[in-house]
Amino acid sequence: MTHSDTPGTAEAAGGATSLSRGLTARHIRFMALGSAIGTGLFYGSAAAIEKAGPSVLLAYLIAGAAVFIVMRALGEMTVRHPISGSFGQFANRYLGARWGFITGWTYAFEMIIVALADVTAFGVYMGFWYPDVPRWIWVLAVIFFIAAINLLGVRVFGELEFWLALVKVSAVIAMIVGGIAIIVFGFQNQSPDASGIGALFDPATGGFFPHGAEGFVACFAIVVFAFGGIEIIGITAGEAQNPKKVIPQAINSVPARVLLFYVGALAVIMMVRPWNTIGAEGSPFVTIFDGLGIPAAPHVLNFVVISAALSAINSDVFGAGRMIYGLAQQHQAPAAFTRISKSGVPWMTVVVMMCALGVGVILNAVIPEDVFVIIASIATFATVWVWLMIVASHLSMKRTIRREGLLPSEFPVPLWPVASWLTVGFLVFVVGLLCWFEDTRVAIVVGVIWLAVLTAAYQFAVGRSGKDRAELQDETAPIRIIVADDTPPGAR
């Protein structure tokens, strides 16, 4: 990780001199809609329901509120400093270079690990239609496809994300509408044990808290993981056409997304089928499509999850690449990662990401499926760590604003500072849960080892210039004050 003190220049690579601001409001709005809709909703929600029953809806509301505050903290910093390195550079500036290094590389590594799982998932999904084709061929094909998309330019990336997000959003909305239709009109004679809102409180299935407080608490690890990836909205700021406008709009849509896509969708599912039969019947989405009498329900769902996997891989590559680009700008990654192509893409980061994903081809041939339990654990720990660093950086930024008399923020966190400290408490609570339950304890073990490795790397592999705090441009605009003019018209 050592490198020269002079970053590589775009000119040296024969390319542009800065990232291209090619992401429009439409791109970012749908990236915001689709960022939290993925495997965590389509399949992971069944595991959360199994642990908590109907009370999982309350868990999604609580976690959603915490995620909203995290995103508002990220948004406030992003509007002040609209840069591609996002929360990695914010941690560098407000917490210190060591914390920026650890946070940036933790996020980048998380994206690489999650992308490995996502390319494998893509191979599994394609095997549903083409069982005789070796999985590694699909993995290799999707790697080349995503590489091409990311190298063509950020606008192409934005367009692909727009259409893939549209598929996911449309599928969830169709599922909700279909579920309501089943409840109201009784298509295919839905389960007699689930008859609307009453099914959520039915004593026959244990009521709203069927497994008591322990079951309710146990589901939070899964629920928090489902929201992982939503922080990519902050990373888009360096390439958004009007970040001060579109980033706040995207972040403010978080509560509506939580209510519609998670609480709304899962509530409808549990009104159509008893919650304790959902895991046994496969994906919750199949339950709805089967209830509507759609014979091709598994194929419809497979198309949706393939779209979700493509979207996830695309976002993983984009997020990790831009984070590494920001680290290189701060001399905390090899200088070659600052090189930018003519289309405004940090192409070296894309190439390295593709090489990392190439490992997925080998993994699919030689490593058992159980290895991805560790992958999910790393991702869960990394998600909570990144969110904690976002809130901690924001708290430090607020102190800096007050101490140095800087301009007030244009997009402040609501209910400051109570909401921020409550969010910190919630995230620490989730870390405690990972330690408490045996099946998630591996996340803490892996996470502590990873942080120790990064601490050593910072100490011995980062040069002196990489240990200086980041100097970020403050783009906060002064608040306009309109003073009434009481001068009589004739005296002007």
PDB file of C-alpha atoms in Angstrom, residues 18 66 82 116 132 155 171 180 206 223 243 278 282 296 299 363 372 388 419 425 437:
ATOM      1  CA  SER A  18     -11.645  14.692 -13.030  1.00  0.00           C
ATOM      2  CA  ALA A  66     -31.908   4.675  12.650  1.00  0.00           C
ATOM      3  CA  PRO A  82     -19.776  16.733  -2.334  1.00  0.00           C
ATOM      4  CA  LEU A 116     -18.252 -12.280  -4.669  1.00  0.00           C
ATOM      5  CA  ASP A 132     -26.597 -28.025 -17.528  1.00  0.00           C
ATOM      6  CA  ARG A 155     -23.854   7.790 -17.233  1.00  0.00           C
ATOM      7  CA  ALA A 171     -41.957  -6.166  -8.631  1.00  0.00           C
ATOM      8  CA  ILE A 180     -54.133  -6.784  -1.294  1.00  0.00           C
ATOM      9  CA  GLY A 206     -48.472 -16.827  18.784  1.00  0.00           C
ATOM     10  CA  VAL A 223     -32.955  -6.507   9.458  1.00  0.00           C
ATOM     11  CA  PRO A 243     -25.535  17.007  -5.627  1.00  0.00           C
ATOM     12  CA  ILE A 278     -43.661 -18.526   4.916  1.00  0.00           C
ATOM     13  CA  GLY A 282     -39.916 -20.589  -0.245  1.00  0.00           C
ATOM     14  CA  ALA A 296     -44.880 -18.931 -13.979  1.00  0.00           C
ATOM     15  CA  HIS A 299     -39.770 -17.780 -13.345  1.00  0.00           C
ATOM     16  CA  LEU A 363     -14.625 -20.145  -5.552  1.00  0.00           C
ATOM     17  CA  PHE A 372     -20.639 -17.572   2.349  1.00  0.00           C
ATOM     18  CA  LEU A 388     -21.092   4.154  13.207  1.00  0.00           C
ATOM     19  CA  ALA A 419     -31.597  11.552  17.294  1.00  0.00           C
ATOM     20  CA  GLY A 425     -26.927   3.637  20.929  1.00  0.00           C
ATOM     21  CA  PHE A 437     -26.087 -14.897  19.477  1.00  0.00           C
TER      22      PHE A 437
END
